[in-house]
Short mmCIF file of C-alpha atoms in Angstrom, two decimals:
data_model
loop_
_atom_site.label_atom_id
_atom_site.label_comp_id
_atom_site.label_asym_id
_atom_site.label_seq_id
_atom_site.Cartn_x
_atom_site.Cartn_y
_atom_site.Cartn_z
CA UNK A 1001 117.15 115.51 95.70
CA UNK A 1002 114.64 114.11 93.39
CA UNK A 1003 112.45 110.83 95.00
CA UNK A 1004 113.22 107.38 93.05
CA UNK A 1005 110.91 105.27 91.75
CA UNK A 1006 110.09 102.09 92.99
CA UNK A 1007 106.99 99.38 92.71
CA UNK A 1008 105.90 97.00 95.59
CA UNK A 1009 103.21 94.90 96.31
CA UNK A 1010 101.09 94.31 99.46
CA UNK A 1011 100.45 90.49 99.41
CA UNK A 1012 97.39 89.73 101.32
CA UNK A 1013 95.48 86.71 102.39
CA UNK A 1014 92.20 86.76 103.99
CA UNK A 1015 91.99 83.76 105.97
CA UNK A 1016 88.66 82.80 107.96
CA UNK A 1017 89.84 82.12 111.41
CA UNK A 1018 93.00 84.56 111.40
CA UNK A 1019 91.06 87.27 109.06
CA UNK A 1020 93.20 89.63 106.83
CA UNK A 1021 97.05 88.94 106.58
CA UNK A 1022 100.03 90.14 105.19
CA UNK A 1023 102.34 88.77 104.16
CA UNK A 1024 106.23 90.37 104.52
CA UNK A 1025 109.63 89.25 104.04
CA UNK A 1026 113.05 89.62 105.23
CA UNK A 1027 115.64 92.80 103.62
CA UNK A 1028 118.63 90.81 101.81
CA UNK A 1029 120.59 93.64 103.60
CA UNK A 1030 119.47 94.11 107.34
CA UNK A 1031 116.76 91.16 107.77
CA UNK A 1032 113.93 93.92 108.40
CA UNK A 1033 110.41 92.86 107.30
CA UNK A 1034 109.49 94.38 104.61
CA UNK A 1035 107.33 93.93 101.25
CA UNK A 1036 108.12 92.80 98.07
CA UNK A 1037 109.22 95.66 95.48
CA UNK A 1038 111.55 96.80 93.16
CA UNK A 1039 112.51 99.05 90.09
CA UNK A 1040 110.16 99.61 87.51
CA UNK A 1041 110.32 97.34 84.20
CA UNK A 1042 110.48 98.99 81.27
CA UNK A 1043 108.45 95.47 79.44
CA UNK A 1044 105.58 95.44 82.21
CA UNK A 1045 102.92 98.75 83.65
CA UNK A 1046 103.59 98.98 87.34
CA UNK A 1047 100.96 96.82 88.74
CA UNK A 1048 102.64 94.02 86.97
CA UNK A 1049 106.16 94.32 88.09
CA UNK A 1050 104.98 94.48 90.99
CA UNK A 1051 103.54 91.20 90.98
CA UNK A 1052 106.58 89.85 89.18
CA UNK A 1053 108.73 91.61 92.66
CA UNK A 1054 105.78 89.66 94.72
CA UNK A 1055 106.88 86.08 93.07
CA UNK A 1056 111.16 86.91 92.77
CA UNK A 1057 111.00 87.97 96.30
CA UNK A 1058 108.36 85.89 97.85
CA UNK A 1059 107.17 83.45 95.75
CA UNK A 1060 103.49 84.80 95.71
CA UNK A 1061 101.12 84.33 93.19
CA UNK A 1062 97.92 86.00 93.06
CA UNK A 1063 95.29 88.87 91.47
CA UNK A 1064 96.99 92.12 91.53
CA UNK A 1065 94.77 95.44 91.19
CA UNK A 1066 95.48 97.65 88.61
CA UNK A 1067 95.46 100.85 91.16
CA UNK A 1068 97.65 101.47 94.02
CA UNK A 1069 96.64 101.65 97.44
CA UNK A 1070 99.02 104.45 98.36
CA UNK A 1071 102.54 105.47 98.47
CA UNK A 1072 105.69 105.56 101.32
CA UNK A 1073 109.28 106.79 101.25
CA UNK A 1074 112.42 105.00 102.20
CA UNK A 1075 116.27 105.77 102.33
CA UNK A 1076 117.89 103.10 100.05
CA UNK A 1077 121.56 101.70 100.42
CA UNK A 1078 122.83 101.43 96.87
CA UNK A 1079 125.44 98.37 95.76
CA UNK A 1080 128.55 101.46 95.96
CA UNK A 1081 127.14 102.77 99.43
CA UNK A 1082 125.53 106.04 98.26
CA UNK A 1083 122.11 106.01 100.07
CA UNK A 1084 118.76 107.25 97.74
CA UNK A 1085 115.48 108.45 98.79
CA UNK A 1086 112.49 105.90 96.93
CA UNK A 1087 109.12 106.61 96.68
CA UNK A 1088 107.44 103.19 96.21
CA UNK A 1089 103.80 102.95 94.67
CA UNK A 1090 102.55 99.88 96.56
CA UNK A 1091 99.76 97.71 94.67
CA UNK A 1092 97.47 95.17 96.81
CA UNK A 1093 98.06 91.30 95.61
CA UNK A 1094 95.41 88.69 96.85
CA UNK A 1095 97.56 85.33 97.21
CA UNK A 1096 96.65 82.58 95.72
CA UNK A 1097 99.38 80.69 95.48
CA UNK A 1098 102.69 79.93 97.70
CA UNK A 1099 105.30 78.43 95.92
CA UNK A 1100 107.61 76.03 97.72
CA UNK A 1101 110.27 76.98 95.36
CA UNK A 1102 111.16 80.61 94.18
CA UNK A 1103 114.07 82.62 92.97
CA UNK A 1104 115.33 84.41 96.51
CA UNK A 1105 113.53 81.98 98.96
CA UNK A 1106 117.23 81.18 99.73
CA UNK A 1107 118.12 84.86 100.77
CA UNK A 1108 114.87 85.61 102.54
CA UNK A 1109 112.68 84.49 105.28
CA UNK A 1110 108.30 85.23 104.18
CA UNK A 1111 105.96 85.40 106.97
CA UNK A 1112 102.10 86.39 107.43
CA UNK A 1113 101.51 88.65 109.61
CA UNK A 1114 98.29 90.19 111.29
CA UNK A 1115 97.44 93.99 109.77
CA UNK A 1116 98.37 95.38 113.41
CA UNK A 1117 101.52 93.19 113.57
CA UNK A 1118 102.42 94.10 110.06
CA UNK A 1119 102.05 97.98 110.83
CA UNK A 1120 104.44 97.21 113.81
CA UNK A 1121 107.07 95.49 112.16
CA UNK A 1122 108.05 97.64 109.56
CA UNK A 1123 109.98 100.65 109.99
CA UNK A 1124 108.34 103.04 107.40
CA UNK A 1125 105.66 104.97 108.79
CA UNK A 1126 103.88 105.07 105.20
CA UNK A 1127 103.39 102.01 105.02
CA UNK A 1128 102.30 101.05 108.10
CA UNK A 1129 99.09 103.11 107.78
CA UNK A 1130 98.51 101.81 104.63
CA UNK A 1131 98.85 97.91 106.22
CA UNK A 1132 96.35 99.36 108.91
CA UNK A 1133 93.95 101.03 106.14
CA UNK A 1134 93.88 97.80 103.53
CA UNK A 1135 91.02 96.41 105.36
CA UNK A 1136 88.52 98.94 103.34
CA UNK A 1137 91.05 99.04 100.04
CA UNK A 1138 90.49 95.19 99.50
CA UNK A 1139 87.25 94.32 101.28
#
């Protein structure tokens, strides 16, 4: 079975007393952290939907870079229960911005996170070296 696309978007903050943090939010579905991400949009390159994922899901606004900083697999639960493999690109975002208002902020929770406790609390293994490895992507 073939891999489906998807986009996401590592929001990151680097914060002088706390360092570098990430920043995750809550699955609609389960309430797992996760990041920010999405289908691809046919109107926008990747790096851009995935900053438009970043704002929907978290209501980040920052720089995105044009390159990704890796890739990770996940099984997805479609809308009619059929579950799909995704391959998601995932594309750093410095945050510059944290809206109090944004369009899903009702149906998820955001938090930061340290890189370690990011790595932790997501279940992908991908992705998790990737949180542990953005140190020398962004610095």
């Amino acid at each position: 079975m073939k891999d489906r696309r998807q986009i996401g978007a590592i929001a990151y903050s680097h914060d002088a007393e706390a360092g570098l943090r990430i920043l995750l939010v809550t699955s609609r579905e389960t309430g797992r952290w996760v990041i920010p991400k999405g289908w691809p949009m046919k109107s926008k390159l990747p790096h851009q939907a995935a900053a438009q994922e970043a704002f929907e899901e978290a209501g980040v606004e920052g720089s995105i870079a044009k390159k990704a900083a890796g890739t990770y697999r996940y099984p997805k639960t479609l809308r009619n229960g059929d579950v799909v493999s995704c391959r998601v690109k995932v594309y750093p975002m410095e945050v510059k911005k944290l809206a109090s208002k944004w369009p899903e902020a009702s149906e998820r929770k955001r938090r930061w996170f340290s890189t370690e406790d990011a790595a932790a609390a997501v279940v992908e293994p991908d992705l998790a070296k990737i949180f542990l490895s953005i140190g020398q992507i962004v610095s």
